[in-house]
mmCIF file of C-alpha atoms in Angstrom:
data_model
loop_
_atom_site.group_PDB
_atom_site.id
_atom_site.type_symbol
_atom_site.label_atom_id
_atom_site.label_comp_id
_atom_site.label_asym_id
_atom_site.label_seq_id
_atom_site.Cartn_x
_atom_site.Cartn_y
_atom_site.Cartn_z
ATOM 1 C CA UNK E 1 0.000 0.000 0.000
ATOM 2 C CA UNK E 2 2.800 2.402 0.852
ATOM 3 C CA UNK E 3 4.722 1.564 -2.326
ATOM 4 C CA UNK E 4 1.609 2.194 -4.402
ATOM 5 C CA UNK E 5 1.028 5.509 -2.636
ATOM 6 C CA UNK E 6 4.623 6.569 -3.327
ATOM 7 C CA UNK E 7 4.019 6.089 -7.048
ATOM 8 C CA UNK E 8 0.868 8.209 -7.013
ATOM 9 C CA UNK E 9 1.561 10.946 -4.434
ATOM 10 C CA UNK E 10 4.224 13.459 -5.474
ATOM 11 C CA UNK E 11 5.240 14.426 -1.915
ATOM 12 C CA UNK E 12 5.833 10.774 -0.972
ATOM 13 C CA UNK E 13 8.155 10.180 -3.928
ATOM 14 C CA UNK E 14 10.769 12.352 -2.215
ATOM 15 C CA UNK E 15 10.917 10.078 0.822
ATOM 16 C CA UNK E 16 13.342 7.181 1.140
ATOM 17 C CA UNK E 17 13.209 3.956 3.132
ATOM 18 C CA UNK E 18 15.684 1.240 3.978
ATOM 19 C CA UNK E 19 15.162 -2.407 2.995
ATOM 20 C CA UNK E 20 12.577 -4.323 5.018
ATOM 21 C CA UNK E 21 14.768 -7.103 6.370
ATOM 22 C CA UNK E 22 12.656 -7.740 9.460
ATOM 23 C CA UNK E 23 9.423 -9.697 9.905
ATOM 24 C CA UNK E 24 6.022 -7.957 9.753
ATOM 25 C CA UNK E 25 5.457 -5.989 12.948
ATOM 26 C CA UNK E 26 1.629 -6.160 13.081
ATOM 27 C CA UNK E 27 -0.693 -7.582 14.339
ATOM 28 C CA UNK E 28 0.407 -9.543 17.427
ATOM 29 C CA UNK E 29 -1.444 -10.928 20.393
ATOM 30 C CA UNK E 30 -0.528 -8.839 23.419
ATOM 31 C CA UNK E 31 2.542 -9.912 25.407
ATOM 32 C CA UNK E 32 3.514 -12.514 22.819
ATOM 33 C CA UNK E 33 5.323 -13.155 19.548
ATOM 34 C CA UNK E 34 2.207 -14.760 18.064
ATOM 35 C CA UNK E 35 0.433 -13.082 15.175
ATOM 36 C CA UNK E 36 -3.255 -12.247 15.574
ATOM 37 C CA UNK E 37 -5.316 -15.218 16.759
ATOM 38 C CA UNK E 38 -8.541 -13.248 17.238
ATOM 39 C CA UNK E 39 -11.613 -13.872 15.109
ATOM 40 C CA UNK E 40 -10.392 -11.346 12.532
ATOM 41 C CA UNK E 41 -6.998 -13.079 12.175
ATOM 42 C CA UNK E 42 -5.453 -10.074 10.493
ATOM 43 C CA UNK E 43 -2.785 -10.769 7.913
ATOM 44 C CA UNK E 44 0.718 -9.874 9.193
ATOM 45 C CA UNK E 45 1.889 -6.583 7.719
ATOM 46 C CA UNK E 46 4.732 -4.047 7.811
ATOM 47 C CA UNK E 47 2.600 -1.211 9.167
ATOM 48 C CA UNK E 48 5.390 0.431 11.191
ATOM 49 C CA UNK E 49 7.820 2.191 8.859
ATOM 50 C CA UNK E 50 10.481 4.904 8.932
ATOM 51 C CA UNK E 51 10.881 7.128 5.901
ATOM 52 C CA UNK E 52 13.081 10.181 5.555
ATOM 53 C CA UNK E 53 13.922 13.003 3.222
ATOM 54 C CA UNK E 54 16.488 15.793 3.127
ATOM 55 C CA UNK E 55 15.088 19.171 2.177
ATOM 56 C CA UNK E 56 16.697 20.294 -1.056
ATOM 57 C CA UNK E 57 18.257 23.675 -0.366
ATOM 58 C CA UNK E 58 18.188 24.671 -4.045
ATOM 59 C CA UNK E 59 14.421 24.084 -4.242
ATOM 60 C CA UNK E 60 13.830 26.196 -1.153
ATOM 61 C CA UNK E 61 16.006 28.981 -2.514
ATOM 62 C CA UNK E 62 14.294 28.986 -5.914
ATOM 63 C CA UNK E 63 10.900 29.442 -4.237
ATOM 64 C CA UNK E 64 12.308 32.524 -2.526
ATOM 65 C CA UNK E 65 13.619 33.949 -5.781
ATOM 66 C CA UNK E 66 17.202 32.747 -5.431
ATOM 67 C CA UNK E 67 18.989 30.147 -7.500
ATOM 68 C CA UNK E 68 21.735 28.075 -5.931
ATOM 69 C CA UNK E 69 23.916 25.508 -7.631
ATOM 70 C CA UNK E 70 25.584 24.331 -4.428
ATOM 71 C CA UNK E 71 25.030 20.780 -3.293
ATOM 72 C CA UNK E 72 23.075 20.110 -0.124
ATOM 73 C CA UNK E 73 25.038 20.942 3.051
ATOM 74 C CA UNK E 74 23.389 17.971 4.798
ATOM 75 C CA UNK E 75 23.544 14.300 3.844
ATOM 76 C CA UNK E 76 21.787 11.435 5.619
ATOM 77 C CA UNK E 77 22.450 7.713 5.352
ATOM 78 C CA UNK E 78 20.701 4.837 7.094
ATOM 79 C CA UNK E 79 22.973 2.548 9.101
ATOM 80 C CA UNK E 80 20.409 0.375 10.896
ATOM 81 C CA UNK E 81 16.701 -0.385 10.330
ATOM 82 C CA UNK E 82 15.157 -3.074 12.502
ATOM 83 C CA UNK E 83 12.228 -4.172 14.641
ATOM 84 C CA UNK E 84 12.263 -5.076 18.332
ATOM 85 C CA UNK E 85 10.295 -8.264 18.825
ATOM 86 C CA UNK E 86 10.881 -8.518 22.587
ATOM 87 C CA UNK E 87 8.366 -5.762 23.325
ATOM 88 C CA UNK E 88 4.842 -7.044 23.925
ATOM 89 C CA UNK E 89 2.768 -4.260 25.481
ATOM 90 C CA UNK E 90 1.178 -3.397 22.133
ATOM 91 C CA UNK E 91 -0.184 -5.305 19.153
ATOM 92 C CA UNK E 92 2.616 -3.598 17.160
ATOM 93 C CA UNK E 93 6.339 -4.263 17.495
ATOM 94 C CA UNK E 94 8.420 -1.065 17.600
ATOM 95 C CA UNK E 95 10.733 -0.185 14.736
ATOM 96 C CA UNK E 96 13.852 1.972 14.958
ATOM 97 C CA UNK E 97 16.234 3.485 12.476
ATOM 98 C CA UNK E 98 19.797 4.670 13.099
ATOM 99 C CA UNK E 99 21.102 7.363 10.777
ATOM 100 C CA UNK E 100 24.451 8.925 10.005
ATOM 101 C CA UNK E 101 24.190 12.680 9.545
ATOM 102 C CA UNK E 102 26.933 14.670 7.860
ATOM 103 C CA UNK E 103 26.862 18.468 7.742
ATOM 104 C CA UNK E 104 29.163 20.568 5.645
ATOM 105 C CA UNK E 105 30.185 23.943 7.047
ATOM 106 C CA UNK E 106 27.919 26.778 5.962
ATOM 107 C CA UNK E 107 30.619 29.405 6.437
ATOM 108 C CA UNK E 108 34.174 29.378 5.133
ATOM 109 C CA UNK E 109 35.583 31.370 8.075
ATOM 110 C CA UNK E 110 34.765 30.867 11.777
ATOM 111 C CA UNK E 111 32.655 33.519 13.475
ATOM 112 C CA UNK E 112 34.965 33.383 16.503
ATOM 113 C CA UNK E 113 38.720 32.684 16.602
ATOM 114 C CA UNK E 114 40.109 31.295 19.881
ATOM 115 C CA UNK E 115 43.615 30.869 21.286
ATOM 116 C CA UNK E 116 44.930 29.471 24.551
ATOM 117 C CA UNK E 117 47.426 32.046 25.854
ATOM 118 C CA UNK E 118 50.750 30.909 27.283
ATOM 119 C CA UNK E 119 51.327 27.693 29.184
ATOM 120 C CA UNK E 120 48.252 25.992 30.619
ATOM 121 C CA UNK E 121 48.410 24.099 33.905
ATOM 122 C CA UNK E 122 46.491 23.708 37.150
ATOM 123 C CA UNK E 123 49.143 25.722 38.977
ATOM 124 C CA UNK E 124 47.909 29.174 37.920
ATOM 125 C CA UNK E 125 44.970 30.971 36.321
ATOM 126 C CA UNK E 126 45.038 30.780 32.525
ATOM 127 C CA UNK E 127 44.063 33.176 29.736
ATOM 128 C CA UNK E 128 42.041 32.862 26.547
ATOM 129 C CA UNK E 129 42.223 35.350 23.713
ATOM 130 C CA UNK E 130 39.423 35.511 21.163
ATOM 131 C CA UNK E 131 38.193 37.708 18.346
ATOM 132 C CA UNK E 132 34.910 37.802 16.440
ATOM 133 C CA UNK E 133 33.840 38.853 12.973
ATOM 134 C CA UNK E 134 32.415 42.373 12.838
ATOM 135 C CA UNK E 135 28.747 41.388 12.512
ATOM 136 C CA UNK E 136 28.799 38.628 15.151
ATOM 137 C CA UNK E 137 25.711 38.850 17.462
ATOM 138 C CA UNK E 138 27.390 38.372 20.843
ATOM 139 C CA UNK E 139 25.488 37.976 24.105
ATOM 140 C CA UNK E 140 26.229 38.323 27.817
ATOM 141 C CA UNK E 141 25.276 34.643 28.066
ATOM 142 C CA UNK E 142 28.003 33.472 25.664
ATOM 143 C CA UNK E 143 30.693 31.283 27.196
ATOM 144 C CA UNK E 144 33.963 29.568 26.306
ATOM 145 C CA UNK E 145 34.328 25.954 27.343
ATOM 146 C CA UNK E 146 37.353 23.751 27.859
ATOM 147 C CA UNK E 147 36.767 20.386 26.178
ATOM 148 C CA UNK E 148 38.680 17.162 25.845
ATOM 149 C CA UNK E 149 39.576 16.247 22.275
ATOM 150 C CA UNK E 150 36.968 13.476 22.041
ATOM 151 C CA UNK E 151 33.979 15.507 23.246
ATOM 152 C CA UNK E 152 30.645 14.690 21.582
ATOM 153 C CA UNK E 153 28.195 17.211 23.025
ATOM 154 C CA UNK E 154 28.231 20.852 24.025
ATOM 155 C CA UNK E 155 27.562 19.790 27.631
ATOM 156 C CA UNK E 156 30.767 17.738 27.751
ATOM 157 C CA UNK E 157 32.855 20.730 28.857
ATOM 158 C CA UNK E 158 35.385 20.321 31.676
ATOM 159 C CA UNK E 159 34.941 23.939 32.754
ATOM 160 C CA UNK E 160 33.924 27.231 31.179
ATOM 161 C CA UNK E 161 34.305 31.007 31.402
ATOM 162 C CA UNK E 162 31.675 33.663 30.736
ATOM 163 C CA UNK E 163 32.879 35.988 27.992
ATOM 164 C CA UNK E 164 31.670 39.101 29.862
ATOM 165 C CA UNK E 165 31.896 38.235 33.563
ATOM 166 C CA UNK E 166 35.382 36.731 33.223
ATOM 167 C CA UNK E 167 36.802 39.313 30.810
ATOM 168 C CA UNK E 168 40.132 40.825 31.884
ATOM 169 C CA UNK E 169 41.183 42.831 28.806
ATOM 170 C CA UNK E 170 39.672 44.164 25.617
ATOM 171 C CA UNK E 171 40.664 46.154 22.549
ATOM 172 C CA UNK E 172 39.339 46.723 19.058
ATOM 173 C CA UNK E 173 40.782 43.492 17.672
ATOM 174 C CA UNK E 174 40.451 40.966 20.499
ATOM 175 C CA UNK E 175 39.404 40.214 24.058
ATOM 176 C CA UNK E 176 40.853 38.206 26.926
ATOM 177 C CA UNK E 177 39.054 36.111 29.543
ATOM 178 C CA UNK E 178 40.499 33.995 32.320
ATOM 179 C CA UNK E 179 39.829 30.548 33.756
ATOM 180 C CA UNK E 180 40.577 29.767 37.363
ATOM 181 C CA UNK E 181 43.443 27.397 38.106
ATOM 182 C CA UNK E 182 41.150 25.435 40.433
ATOM 183 C CA UNK E 183 39.042 24.399 37.440
ATOM 184 C CA UNK E 184 41.910 23.228 35.215
ATOM 185 C CA UNK E 185 42.263 19.412 35.205
ATOM 186 C CA UNK E 186 45.378 18.313 37.098
ATOM 187 C CA UNK E 187 45.813 15.175 35.000
ATOM 188 C CA UNK E 188 46.531 17.297 31.911
ATOM 189 C CA UNK E 189 46.155 16.090 28.361
ATOM 190 C CA UNK E 190 45.119 17.507 24.996
ATOM 191 C CA UNK E 191 42.207 19.940 24.964
ATOM 192 C CA UNK E 192 40.199 22.361 22.835
ATOM 193 C CA UNK E 193 38.487 25.674 23.534
ATOM 194 C CA UNK E 194 34.998 26.165 22.116
ATOM 195 C CA UNK E 195 32.965 29.384 21.987
ATOM 196 C CA UNK E 196 29.239 28.832 22.579
ATOM 197 C CA UNK E 197 26.833 31.467 21.212
ATOM 198 C CA UNK E 198 23.609 31.824 23.179
ATOM 199 C CA UNK E 199 21.891 33.664 20.321
ATOM 200 C CA UNK E 200 22.771 30.979 17.785
ATOM 201 C CA UNK E 201 22.449 28.083 20.265
ATOM 202 C CA UNK E 202 25.591 26.433 18.926
ATOM 203 C CA UNK E 203 29.372 26.331 18.992
ATOM 204 C CA UNK E 204 30.677 28.977 16.578
ATOM 205 C CA UNK E 205 34.436 28.778 17.158
ATOM 206 C CA UNK E 206 36.950 26.044 18.045
ATOM 207 C CA UNK E 207 40.614 26.506 18.890
ATOM 208 C CA UNK E 208 43.543 24.440 17.713
ATOM 209 C CA UNK E 209 44.346 21.526 20.072
ATOM 210 C CA UNK E 210 46.744 22.379 22.907
ATOM 211 C CA UNK E 211 48.338 20.679 25.904
ATOM 212 C CA UNK E 212 47.502 21.223 29.565
#
């Protein structure tokens, strides 16, 4: 039914689906792996499906009067598509999909440039120097975090400094903020500095790796 609808409905043609390599997920007797034994004895079917699409940036731009020849900045690929037969609280079995998402940078130059000043250790307060592009929308709630090299989420910071509250120097080209020695990890290692923009709700600048 879905495949037939995809041939007829234009908006469905844009959606993709992985191969159905799992058994039909409907209809089961509750708390069992037995297909429907009621009077209706419904035919097993793949009613639980995951489809996806990536919005084409060139199509969006053309509707707004712009014409872009750039390829999509986002690509999605399916890595896992399976059912979970151990669940029995419903007459459906749940289905999950795992996706790999790749995003290309939308800007060629970082909005914020960061540098760890001098030698970093837990024996003394340390300094960070940063500069922003002219039109950058800074906020009093922006902060700079110290991250281990393998961090995976913005909340994985070891410590952080507020860009306004912890500022110690400023000029037309750059600003300095400090981090307290008590917050610097004593075990040392390789780290990064990341600037988090509250207005943009994302990291907008990452330093080169450095040693603590």
